[in-house]
JSON list of C-alpha atoms in Angstrom, two decimals:
[
{"chain": "A", "resi": 918, "resn": "UNK", "atom": "CA", "xyz": [4.38, 10.25, 16.30]},
{"chain": "A", "resi": 919, "resn": "UNK", "atom": "CA", "xyz": [2.63, 6.96, 14.97]},
{"chain": "A", "resi": 920, "resn": "UNK", "atom": "CA", "xyz": [-0.67, 6.81, 16.23]},
{"chain": "A", "resi": 921, "resn": "UNK", "atom": "CA", "xyz": [-1.65, 2.41, 15.03]},
{"chain": "A", "resi": 922, "resn": "UNK", "atom": "CA", "xyz": [-5.19, 2.69, 16.73]},
{"chain": "A", "resi": 923, "resn": "UNK", "atom": "CA", "xyz": [-5.66, 5.89, 14.83]},
{"chain": "A", "resi": 924, "resn": "UNK", "atom": "CA", "xyz": [-4.26, 3.57, 11.95]},
{"chain": "A", "resi": 925, "resn": "UNK", "atom": "CA", "xyz": [-5.79, 0.38, 12.60]},
{"chain": "A", "resi": 926, "resn": "UNK", "atom": "CA", "xyz": [-9.90, 2.14, 12.24]},
{"chain": "A", "resi": 927, "resn": "UNK", "atom": "CA", "xyz": [-8.19, 3.79, 9.03]},
{"chain": "A", "resi": 928, "resn": "UNK", "atom": "CA", "xyz": [-7.67, -0.13, 8.16]},
{"chain": "A", "resi": 929, "resn": "UNK", "atom": "CA", "xyz": [-11.70, -1.55, 9.08]},
{"chain": "A", "resi": 930, "resn": "UNK", "atom": "CA", "xyz": [-12.63, 1.86, 6.56]},
{"chain": "A", "resi": 931, "resn": "UNK", "atom": "CA", "xyz": [-10.92, 1.23, 3.71]},
{"chain": "A", "resi": 932, "resn": "UNK", "atom": "CA", "xyz": [-11.93, -2.27, 4.02]},
{"chain": "A", "resi": 933, "resn": "UNK", "atom": "CA", "xyz": [-15.36, -1.66, 4.28]},
{"chain": "A", "resi": 934, "resn": "UNK", "atom": "CA", "xyz": [-15.31, 1.21, 1.42]},
{"chain": "A", "resi": 935, "resn": "UNK", "atom": "CA", "xyz": [-13.04, -1.76, -0.64]},
{"chain": "A", "resi": 936, "resn": "UNK", "atom": "CA", "xyz": [-15.88, -4.77, 0.04]},
{"chain": "A", "resi": 937, "resn": "UNK", "atom": "CA", "xyz": [-19.02, -2.41, -0.66]},
{"chain": "A", "resi": 938, "resn": "UNK", "atom": "CA", "xyz": [-17.25, -1.01, -3.87]},
{"chain": "A", "resi": 939, "resn": "UNK", "atom": "CA", "xyz": [-16.40, -4.96, -4.77]},
{"chain": "A", "resi": 940, "resn": "UNK", "atom": "CA", "xyz": [-19.48, -6.01, -4.18]},
{"chain": "A", "resi": 941, "resn": "UNK", "atom": "CA", "xyz": [-20.77, -4.58, -7.79]},
{"chain": "A", "resi": 942, "resn": "UNK", "atom": "CA", "xyz": [-18.88, -6.74, -9.41]},
{"chain": "A", "resi": 943, "resn": "UNK", "atom": "CA", "xyz": [-19.89, -10.29, -10.73]},
{"chain": "A", "resi": 944, "resn": "UNK", "atom": "CA", "xyz": [-17.94, -13.08, -11.00]},
{"chain": "A", "resi": 945, "resn": "UNK", "atom": "CA", "xyz": [-16.96, -12.30, -14.89]},
{"chain": "A", "resi": 946, "resn": "UNK", "atom": "CA", "xyz": [-15.39, -8.99, -13.54]},
{"chain": "A", "resi": 947, "resn": "UNK", "atom": "CA", "xyz": [-13.06, -10.69, -10.96]},
{"chain": "A", "resi": 948, "resn": "UNK", "atom": "CA", "xyz": [-11.18, -13.30, -13.91]},
{"chain": "A", "resi": 949, "resn": "UNK", "atom": "CA", "xyz": [-10.43, -9.99, -15.32]},
{"chain": "A", "resi": 950, "resn": "UNK", "atom": "CA", "xyz": [-7.64, -7.49, -15.66]},
{"chain": "A", "resi": 951, "resn": "UNK", "atom": "CA", "xyz": [-6.77, -5.18, -12.88]},
{"chain": "A", "resi": 952, "resn": "UNK", "atom": "CA", "xyz": [-3.97, -2.39, -12.92]},
{"chain": "A", "resi": 953, "resn": "UNK", "atom": "CA", "xyz": [-1.84, -4.64, -11.55]},
{"chain": "A", "resi": 954, "resn": "UNK", "atom": "CA", "xyz": [0.72, -6.55, -15.20]},
{"chain": "A", "resi": 955, "resn": "UNK", "atom": "CA", "xyz": [-0.66, -10.43, -15.11]},
{"chain": "A", "resi": 956, "resn": "UNK", "atom": "CA", "xyz": [-2.79, -10.49, -12.02]},
{"chain": "A", "resi": 957, "resn": "UNK", "atom": "CA", "xyz": [-6.73, -10.46, -11.90]},
{"chain": "A", "resi": 958, "resn": "UNK", "atom": "CA", "xyz": [-8.80, -8.68, -9.76]},
{"chain": "A", "resi": 959, "resn": "UNK", "atom": "CA", "xyz": [-9.32, -12.17, -8.48]},
{"chain": "A", "resi": 960, "resn": "UNK", "atom": "CA", "xyz": [-5.21, -12.15, -7.41]},
{"chain": "A", "resi": 961, "resn": "UNK", "atom": "CA", "xyz": [-5.81, -8.62, -6.13]},
{"chain": "A", "resi": 962, "resn": "UNK", "atom": "CA", "xyz": [-8.31, -9.86, -3.91]},
{"chain": "A", "resi": 963, "resn": "UNK", "atom": "CA", "xyz": [-6.62, -12.93, -2.97]},
{"chain": "A", "resi": 964, "resn": "UNK", "atom": "CA", "xyz": [-3.34, -10.70, -2.51]},
{"chain": "A", "resi": 965, "resn": "UNK", "atom": "CA", "xyz": [-5.31, -8.45, 0.36]},
{"chain": "A", "resi": 966, "resn": "UNK", "atom": "CA", "xyz": [-6.79, -11.50, 2.41]},
{"chain": "A", "resi": 967, "resn": "UNK", "atom": "CA", "xyz": [-3.71, -13.47, 2.73]},
{"chain": "A", "resi": 968, "resn": "UNK", "atom": "CA", "xyz": [-1.70, -10.01, 3.10]},
{"chain": "A", "resi": 969, "resn": "UNK", "atom": "CA", "xyz": [-3.90, -9.79, 5.97]},
{"chain": "A", "resi": 970, "resn": "UNK", "atom": "CA", "xyz": [-3.21, -13.12, 7.52]},
{"chain": "A", "resi": 971, "resn": "UNK", "atom": "CA", "xyz": [0.65, -12.59, 7.09]},
{"chain": "A", "resi": 972, "resn": "UNK", "atom": "CA", "xyz": [0.62, -9.30, 9.23]},
{"chain": "A", "resi": 973, "resn": "UNK", "atom": "CA", "xyz": [-1.50, -10.99, 11.23]},
{"chain": "A", "resi": 974, "resn": "UNK", "atom": "CA", "xyz": [1.67, -13.24, 11.89]},
{"chain": "A", "resi": 975, "resn": "UNK", "atom": "CA", "xyz": [3.98, -10.41, 12.06]},
{"chain": "A", "resi": 976, "resn": "UNK", "atom": "CA", "xyz": [2.14, -9.04, 15.35]},
{"chain": "A", "resi": 977, "resn": "UNK", "atom": "CA", "xyz": [2.73, -12.00, 16.56]},
{"chain": "A", "resi": 978, "resn": "UNK", "atom": "CA", "xyz": [5.77, -12.98, 16.14]},
{"chain": "A", "resi": 979, "resn": "UNK", "atom": "CA", "xyz": [6.16, -15.11, 12.92]},
{"chain": "A", "resi": 980, "resn": "UNK", "atom": "CA", "xyz": [7.19, -15.48, 9.54]},
{"chain": "A", "resi": 981, "resn": "UNK", "atom": "CA", "xyz": [5.10, -13.22, 7.34]},
{"chain": "A", "resi": 982, "resn": "UNK", "atom": "CA", "xyz": [5.34, -15.56, 4.67]},
{"chain": "A", "resi": 983, "resn": "UNK", "atom": "CA", "xyz": [6.41, -19.12, 4.73]},
{"chain": "A", "resi": 984, "resn": "UNK", "atom": "CA", "xyz": [8.71, -18.20, 1.79]},
{"chain": "A", "resi": 985, "resn": "UNK", "atom": "CA", "xyz": [8.00, -16.63, -1.38]},
{"chain": "A", "resi": 986, "resn": "UNK", "atom": "CA", "xyz": [7.03, -19.16, -3.37]},
{"chain": "A", "resi": 987, "resn": "UNK", "atom": "CA", "xyz": [4.50, -20.13, -1.04]},
{"chain": "A", "resi": 988, "resn": "UNK", "atom": "CA", "xyz": [3.18, -16.63, -1.54]},
{"chain": "A", "resi": 989, "resn": "UNK", "atom": "CA", "xyz": [2.82, -16.82, -4.96]},
{"chain": "A", "resi": 990, "resn": "UNK", "atom": "CA", "xyz": [1.31, -20.09, -5.30]},
{"chain": "A", "resi": 991, "resn": "UNK", "atom": "CA", "xyz": [-1.17, -18.99, -2.22]},
{"chain": "A", "resi": 992, "resn": "UNK", "atom": "CA", "xyz": [-2.16, -16.62, -4.37]},
{"chain": "A", "resi": 993, "resn": "UNK", "atom": "CA", "xyz": [-2.13, -17.66, -6.78]},
{"chain": "A", "resi": 994, "resn": "UNK", "atom": "CA", "xyz": [-4.74, -20.57, -5.89]},
{"chain": "A", "resi": 995, "resn": "UNK", "atom": "CA", "xyz": [-6.95, -18.55, -4.93]},
{"chain": "A", "resi": 996, "resn": "UNK", "atom": "CA", "xyz": [-7.16, -15.83, -7.16]},
{"chain": "A", "resi": 997, "resn": "UNK", "atom": "CA", "xyz": [-9.30, -17.97, -9.36]},
{"chain": "A", "resi": 998, "resn": "UNK", "atom": "CA", "xyz": [-12.99, -18.33, -6.94]},
{"chain": "A", "resi": 999, "resn": "UNK", "atom": "CA", "xyz": [-15.87, -16.57, -7.56]},
{"chain": "A", "resi": 1000, "resn": "UNK", "atom": "CA", "xyz": [-16.57, -12.76, -6.24]},
{"chain": "A", "resi": 1001, "resn": "UNK", "atom": "CA", "xyz": [-19.11, -13.99, -2.60]},
{"chain": "A", "resi": 1002, "resn": "UNK", "atom": "CA", "xyz": [-16.23, -16.59, -2.21]},
{"chain": "A", "resi": 1003, "resn": "UNK", "atom": "CA", "xyz": [-13.58, -13.97, -2.04]},
{"chain": "A", "resi": 1004, "resn": "UNK", "atom": "CA", "xyz": [-15.53, -11.52, -0.46]},
{"chain": "A", "resi": 1005, "resn": "UNK", "atom": "CA", "xyz": [-16.50, -13.63, 2.54]},
{"chain": "A", "resi": 1006, "resn": "UNK", "atom": "CA", "xyz": [-12.54, -14.42, 3.26]},
{"chain": "A", "resi": 1007, "resn": "UNK", "atom": "CA", "xyz": [-11.76, -10.64, 2.14]},
{"chain": "A", "resi": 1008, "resn": "UNK", "atom": "CA", "xyz": [-14.18, -10.24, 5.34]},
{"chain": "A", "resi": 1009, "resn": "UNK", "atom": "CA", "xyz": [-12.87, -13.02, 7.80]},
{"chain": "A", "resi": 1010, "resn": "UNK", "atom": "CA", "xyz": [-9.33, -12.26, 6.82]},
{"chain": "A", "resi": 1011, "resn": "UNK", "atom": "CA", "xyz": [-9.38, -8.19, 8.06]},
{"chain": "A", "resi": 1012, "resn": "UNK", "atom": "CA", "xyz": [-11.51, -9.70, 11.62]},
{"chain": "A", "resi": 1013, "resn": "UNK", "atom": "CA", "xyz": [-8.37, -11.70, 12.13]},
{"chain": "A", "resi": 1014, "resn": "UNK", "atom": "CA", "xyz": [-6.47, -8.36, 11.70]},
{"chain": "A", "resi": 1015, "resn": "UNK", "atom": "CA", "xyz": [-8.28, -6.36, 13.29]},
{"chain": "A", "resi": 1016, "resn": "UNK", "atom": "CA", "xyz": [-8.48, -8.67, 16.52]},
{"chain": "A", "resi": 1017, "resn": "UNK", "atom": "CA", "xyz": [-4.96, -8.83, 16.27]},
{"chain": "A", "resi": 1018, "resn": "UNK", "atom": "CA", "xyz": [-4.57, -5.19, 16.10]},
{"chain": "A", "resi": 1019, "resn": "UNK", "atom": "CA", "xyz": [-6.52, -4.95, 19.25]},
{"chain": "A", "resi": 1020, "resn": "UNK", "atom": "CA", "xyz": [-4.51, -7.68, 21.49]},
{"chain": "A", "resi": 1021, "resn": "UNK", "atom": "CA", "xyz": [-2.77, -6.09, 24.27]},
{"chain": "A", "resi": 1022, "resn": "UNK", "atom": "CA", "xyz": [1.26, -5.56, 22.76]},
{"chain": "A", "resi": 1023, "resn": "UNK", "atom": "CA", "xyz": [4.68, -3.52, 22.95]},
{"chain": "A", "resi": 1024, "resn": "UNK", "atom": "CA", "xyz": [3.71, -1.21, 19.64]},
{"chain": "A", "resi": 1025, "resn": "UNK", "atom": "CA", "xyz": [7.52, 0.12, 20.18]},
{"chain": "A", "resi": 1026, "resn": "UNK", "atom": "CA", "xyz": [8.88, -3.37, 19.25]},
{"chain": "A", "resi": 1027, "resn": "UNK", "atom": "CA", "xyz": [10.35, -4.31, 16.34]},
{"chain": "A", "resi": 1028, "resn": "UNK", "atom": "CA", "xyz": [8.94, -7.01, 13.63]},
{"chain": "A", "resi": 1029, "resn": "UNK", "atom": "CA", "xyz": [10.24, -8.44, 10.72]},
{"chain": "A", "resi": 1030, "resn": "UNK", "atom": "CA", "xyz": [7.93, -8.45, 7.16]},
{"chain": "A", "resi": 1031, "resn": "UNK", "atom": "CA", "xyz": [9.51, -9.79, 4.09]},
{"chain": "A", "resi": 1032, "resn": "UNK", "atom": "CA", "xyz": [12.88, -9.66, 2.75]},
{"chain": "A", "resi": 1033, "resn": "UNK", "atom": "CA", "xyz": [14.60, -9.21, 6.30]},
{"chain": "A", "resi": 1034, "resn": "UNK", "atom": "CA", "xyz": [12.36, -5.22, 6.07]},
{"chain": "A", "resi": 1035, "resn": "UNK", "atom": "CA", "xyz": [11.58, -4.96, 9.93]},
{"chain": "A", "resi": 1036, "resn": "UNK", "atom": "CA", "xyz": [9.94, -2.14, 11.41]},
{"chain": "A", "resi": 1037, "resn": "UNK", "atom": "CA", "xyz": [8.00, -0.33, 14.21]},
{"chain": "A", "resi": 1038, "resn": "UNK", "atom": "CA", "xyz": [5.25, -3.01, 14.89]},
{"chain": "A", "resi": 1039, "resn": "UNK", "atom": "CA", "xyz": [3.13, 1.32, 15.06]},
{"chain": "A", "resi": 1040, "resn": "UNK", "atom": "CA", "xyz": [3.38, 1.09, 11.38]},
{"chain": "A", "resi": 1041, "resn": "UNK", "atom": "CA", "xyz": [2.20, -2.42, 10.85]},
{"chain": "A", "resi": 1042, "resn": "UNK", "atom": "CA", "xyz": [-1.19, -0.96, 10.94]},
{"chain": "A", "resi": 1043, "resn": "UNK", "atom": "CA", "xyz": [-0.12, 1.81, 7.84]},
{"chain": "A", "resi": 1044, "resn": "UNK", "atom": "CA", "xyz": [1.21, -0.88, 6.15]},
{"chain": "A", "resi": 1045, "resn": "UNK", "atom": "CA", "xyz": [-1.81, -2.47, 5.81]},
{"chain": "A", "resi": 1046, "resn": "UNK", "atom": "CA", "xyz": [-3.65, 0.77, 5.32]},
{"chain": "A", "resi": 1047, "resn": "UNK", "atom": "CA", "xyz": [-0.91, 0.98, 2.52]},
{"chain": "A", "resi": 1048, "resn": "UNK", "atom": "CA", "xyz": [-2.24, -2.46, 0.75]},
{"chain": "A", "resi": 1049, "resn": "UNK", "atom": "CA", "xyz": [-6.01, -1.68, 0.86]},
{"chain": "A", "resi": 1050, "resn": "UNK", "atom": "CA", "xyz": [-6.64, 1.48, -0.37]},
{"chain": "A", "resi": 1051, "resn": "UNK", "atom": "CA", "xyz": [-3.80, 1.20, -3.33]},
{"chain": "A", "resi": 1052, "resn": "UNK", "atom": "CA", "xyz": [-4.82, -2.65, -4.18]},
{"chain": "A", "resi": 1053, "resn": "UNK", "atom": "CA", "xyz": [-8.11, -1.13, -4.33]},
{"chain": "A", "resi": 1054, "resn": "UNK", "atom": "CA", "xyz": [-7.24, 1.84, -7.05]},
{"chain": "A", "resi": 1055, "resn": "UNK", "atom": "CA", "xyz": [-5.85, -1.57, -8.64]},
{"chain": "A", "resi": 1056, "resn": "UNK", "atom": "CA", "xyz": [-8.96, -2.93, -8.90]},
{"chain": "A", "resi": 1057, "resn": "UNK", "atom": "CA", "xyz": [-9.96, 0.01, -11.66]},
{"chain": "A", "resi": 1058, "resn": "UNK", "atom": "CA", "xyz": [-13.74, -0.53, -10.93]},
{"chain": "A", "resi": 1059, "resn": "UNK", "atom": "CA", "xyz": [-13.96, 3.34, -9.82]},
{"chain": "A", "resi": 1060, "resn": "UNK", "atom": "CA", "xyz": [-11.62, 4.12, -7.20]},
{"chain": "A", "resi": 1061, "resn": "UNK", "atom": "CA", "xyz": [-8.90, 6.69, -8.20]},
{"chain": "A", "resi": 1062, "resn": "UNK", "atom": "CA", "xyz": [-5.96, 7.89, -6.78]},
{"chain": "A", "resi": 1063, "resn": "UNK", "atom": "CA", "xyz": [-7.60, 11.08, -6.37]},
{"chain": "A", "resi": 1064, "resn": "UNK", "atom": "CA", "xyz": [-10.18, 9.49, -4.22]},
{"chain": "A", "resi": 1065, "resn": "UNK", "atom": "CA", "xyz": [-7.94, 8.44, -1.18]},
{"chain": "A", "resi": 1066, "resn": "UNK", "atom": "CA", "xyz": [-7.59, 9.72, 1.94]},
{"chain": "A", "resi": 1067, "resn": "UNK", "atom": "CA", "xyz": [-5.90, 13.35, 2.13]},
{"chain": "A", "resi": 1068, "resn": "UNK", "atom": "CA", "xyz": [-4.73, 11.96, 5.35]},
{"chain": "A", "resi": 1069, "resn": "UNK", "atom": "CA", "xyz": [-3.43, 8.77, 3.59]},
{"chain": "A", "resi": 1070, "resn": "UNK", "atom": "CA", "xyz": [-1.58, 10.47, 0.44]},
{"chain": "A", "resi": 1071, "resn": "UNK", "atom": "CA", "xyz": [0.34, 12.65, 2.20]},
{"chain": "A", "resi": 1072, "resn": "UNK", "atom": "CA", "xyz": [1.46, 10.49, 4.86]},
{"chain": "A", "resi": 1073, "resn": "UNK", "atom": "CA", "xyz": [2.09, 7.74, 2.03]},
{"chain": "A", "resi": 1074, "resn": "UNK", "atom": "CA", "xyz": [4.38, 10.72, -0.48]},
{"chain": "A", "resi": 1075, "resn": "UNK", "atom": "CA", "xyz": [6.09, 11.21, 3.23]},
{"chain": "A", "resi": 1076, "resn": "UNK", "atom": "CA", "xyz": [7.21, 7.18, 3.70]},
{"chain": "A", "resi": 1077, "resn": "UNK", "atom": "CA", "xyz": [7.94, 6.58, -0.13]},
{"chain": "A", "resi": 1078, "resn": "UNK", "atom": "CA", "xyz": [9.88, 9.98, -0.25]},
{"chain": "A", "resi": 1079, "resn": "UNK", "atom": "CA", "xyz": [11.85, 8.33, 3.60]},
{"chain": "A", "resi": 1080, "resn": "UNK", "atom": "CA", "xyz": [11.97, 4.93, 1.74]},
{"chain": "A", "resi": 1081, "resn": "UNK", "atom": "CA", "xyz": [14.22, 6.39, -1.56]},
{"chain": "A", "resi": 1082, "resn": "UNK", "atom": "CA", "xyz": [16.56, 8.23, 0.63]},
{"chain": "A", "resi": 1083, "resn": "UNK", "atom": "CA", "xyz": [19.38, 7.29, 0.44]},
{"chain": "A", "resi": 1084, "resn": "UNK", "atom": "CA", "xyz": [18.54, 4.45, -2.26]},
{"chain": "A", "resi": 1085, "resn": "UNK", "atom": "CA", "xyz": [21.26, 4.25, -4.62]},
{"chain": "A", "resi": 1086, "resn": "UNK", "atom": "CA", "xyz": [19.16, 4.21, -7.36]},
{"chain": "A", "resi": 1087, "resn": "UNK", "atom": "CA", "xyz": [17.43, 7.17, -7.04]},
{"chain": "A", "resi": 1088, "resn": "UNK", "atom": "CA", "xyz": [18.69, 10.57, -7.24]},
{"chain": "A", "resi": 1089, "resn": "UNK", "atom": "CA", "xyz": [19.01, 13.44, -4.84]},
{"chain": "A", "resi": 1090, "resn": "UNK", "atom": "CA", "xyz": [15.02, 14.87, -5.15]},
{"chain": "A", "resi": 1091, "resn": "UNK", "atom": "CA", "xyz": [12.74, 17.43, -4.26]},
{"chain": "A", "resi": 1092, "resn": "UNK", "atom": "CA", "xyz": [9.25, 16.17, -3.58]},
{"chain": "A", "resi": 1093, "resn": "UNK", "atom": "CA", "xyz": [7.22, 19.29, -4.64]},
{"chain": "A", "resi": 1094, "resn": "UNK", "atom": "CA", "xyz": [3.26, 19.33, -4.35]},
{"chain": "A", "resi": 1095, "resn": "UNK", "atom": "CA", "xyz": [1.11, 21.79, -5.95]},
{"chain": "A", "resi": 1096, "resn": "UNK", "atom": "CA", "xyz": [0.56, 24.22, -1.89]},
{"chain": "A", "resi": 1097, "resn": "UNK", "atom": "CA", "xyz": [4.29, 24.12, -2.03]},
{"chain": "A", "resi": 1098, "resn": "UNK", "atom": "CA", "xyz": [5.37, 21.95, 1.33]},
{"chain": "A", "resi": 1099, "resn": "UNK", "atom": "CA", "xyz": [8.81, 20.14, -0.45]},
{"chain": "A", "resi": 1100, "resn": "UNK", "atom": "CA", "xyz": [10.26, 16.22, 0.88]},
{"chain": "A", "resi": 1101, "resn": "UNK", "atom": "CA", "xyz": [13.49, 15.23, -0.08]},
{"chain": "A", "resi": 1102, "resn": "UNK", "atom": "CA", "xyz": [14.94, 11.99, -1.67]},
{"chain": "A", "resi": 1103, "resn": "UNK", "atom": "CA", "xyz": [17.78, 9.87, -2.91]},
{"chain": "A", "resi": 1104, "resn": "UNK", "atom": "CA", "xyz": [21.56, 11.40, -2.07]},
{"chain": "A", "resi": 1105, "resn": "UNK", "atom": "CA", "xyz": [21.48, 14.50, 0.11]},
{"chain": "A", "resi": 1106, "resn": "UNK", "atom": "CA", "xyz": [25.01, 15.27, -0.88]},
{"chain": "A", "resi": 1107, "resn": "UNK", "atom": "CA", "xyz": [24.05, 15.73, -4.52]},
{"chain": "A", "resi": 1108, "resn": "UNK", "atom": "CA", "xyz": [22.49, 18.85, -6.20]},
{"chain": "A", "resi": 1109, "resn": "UNK", "atom": "CA", "xyz": [18.07, 17.43, -6.06]},
{"chain": "A", "resi": 1110, "resn": "UNK", "atom": "CA", "xyz": [16.04, 17.83, -8.78]},
{"chain": "A", "resi": 1111, "resn": "UNK", "atom": "CA", "xyz": [12.49, 18.94, -8.23]},
{"chain": "A", "resi": 1112, "resn": "UNK", "atom": "CA", "xyz": [9.78, 16.86, -9.31]},
{"chain": "A", "resi": 1113, "resn": "UNK", "atom": "CA", "xyz": [6.51, 19.02, -8.99]},
{"chain": "A", "resi": 1114, "resn": "UNK", "atom": "CA", "xyz": [2.91, 18.54, -9.23]},
{"chain": "A", "resi": 1115, "resn": "UNK", "atom": "CA", "xyz": [-0.22, 17.56, -7.65]},
{"chain": "A", "resi": 1116, "resn": "UNK", "atom": "CA", "xyz": [-1.16, 14.64, -4.82]},
{"chain": "A", "resi": 1117, "resn": "UNK", "atom": "CA", "xyz": [-2.29, 12.41, -6.51]},
{"chain": "A", "resi": 1118, "resn": "UNK", "atom": "CA", "xyz": [0.10, 12.33, -8.98]},
{"chain": "A", "resi": 1119, "resn": "UNK", "atom": "CA", "xyz": [3.42, 12.44, -7.04]},
{"chain": "A", "resi": 1120, "resn": "UNK", "atom": "CA", "xyz": [2.07, 9.61, -4.93]},
{"chain": "A", "resi": 1121, "resn": "UNK", "atom": "CA", "xyz": [0.87, 7.90, -8.19]},
{"chain": "A", "resi": 1122, "resn": "UNK", "atom": "CA", "xyz": [4.07, 8.02, -9.49]},
{"chain": "A", "resi": 1123, "resn": "UNK", "atom": "CA", "xyz": [6.02, 7.52, -6.51]},
{"chain": "A", "resi": 1124, "resn": "UNK", "atom": "CA", "xyz": [4.48, 3.71, -5.98]},
{"chain": "A", "resi": 1125, "resn": "UNK", "atom": "CA", "xyz": [4.48, 3.03, -9.79]},
{"chain": "A", "resi": 1126, "resn": "UNK", "atom": "CA", "xyz": [0.62, 3.41, -10.09]},
{"chain": "A", "resi": 1127, "resn": "UNK", "atom": "CA", "xyz": [1.02, 6.15, -12.67]},
{"chain": "A", "resi": 1128, "resn": "UNK", "atom": "CA", "xyz": [5.17, 6.98, -14.77]},
{"chain": "A", "resi": 1129, "resn": "UNK", "atom": "CA", "xyz": [4.67, 11.04, -13.65]},
{"chain": "A", "resi": 1130, "resn": "UNK", "atom": "CA", "xyz": [3.72, 12.57, -17.15]},
{"chain": "A", "resi": 1131, "resn": "UNK", "atom": "CA", "xyz": [1.80, 15.07, -15.51]},
{"chain": "A", "resi": 1132, "resn": "UNK", "atom": "CA", "xyz": [4.65, 16.17, -13.08]},
{"chain": "A", "resi": 1133, "resn": "UNK", "atom": "CA", "xyz": [7.35, 18.82, -13.89]},
{"chain": "A", "resi": 1134, "resn": "UNK", "atom": "CA", "xyz": [10.46, 18.39, -13.23]},
{"chain": "A", "resi": 1135, "resn": "UNK", "atom": "CA", "xyz": [12.83, 20.84, -13.08]},
{"chain": "A", "resi": 1136, "resn": "UNK", "atom": "CA", "xyz": [16.96, 20.40, -13.06]},
{"chain": "A", "resi": 1137, "resn": "UNK", "atom": "CA", "xyz": [16.67, 17.70, -14.72]},
{"chain": "A", "resi": 1138, "resn": "UNK", "atom": "CA", "xyz": [14.46, 14.91, -16.86]},
{"chain": "A", "resi": 1139, "resn": "UNK", "atom": "CA", "xyz": [12.63, 12.06, -14.82]},
{"chain": "A", "resi": 1140, "resn": "UNK", "atom": "CA", "xyz": [14.64, 9.43, -13.26]},
{"chain": "A", "resi": 1141, "resn": "UNK", "atom": "CA", "xyz": [13.25, 5.53, -12.83]},
{"chain": "A", "resi": 1142, "resn": "UNK", "atom": "CA", "xyz": [11.95, 4.63, -9.55]},
{"chain": "A", "resi": 1143, "resn": "UNK", "atom": "CA", "xyz": [13.03, 0.91, -8.10]},
{"chain": "A", "resi": 1144, "resn": "UNK", "atom": "CA", "xyz": [10.03, -1.33, -8.32]},
{"chain": "A", "resi": 1145, "resn": "UNK", "atom": "CA", "xyz": [9.05, -1.36, -3.56]}
]
């Protein structure tokens, strides 16, 4: 059972951690490269602010973004702003998201995200939590996958294995954590590879943040995963 109220509070805490850490940067470091190809740290911060507004749109039954081009243009426009403006925007947009999440609503309803993807409204706060946590790591300012809350890491592994389950570009896999917990993905009718390792390394590979070189593979070679 998804607890959207719990996830809203988790987003709040993750956002505060991000704001506190980002406040240690300066204007020069905002212009430096993030860990995402082609994006500066300013791009990451701008994306997080605009994504907060986008998920408010989703919760209110509006298109998430006017278009892909508008989404990209907004991020590019906002990426070069000084640190204090970036942080104020991130704080204000996060507050708008929390306000939207506090409005009376049918959380069991289906909502539409980008590219025609649909989901339960109750999972939107978790999806925002994913954005905040992973992009905090992407900033490259000392917050690593190993620092993520244990609950978040486990749930995101489960979410991604579900997302890749049955994907035509992903062979059948068993994701095995070092404590023995297993999650299937890919096409279940095919013989499964077993990919095992630490939670942080598994999450990094599934989320496209690590190359999987620290993982162990039984029954074949580590496959390439499609972009999220």
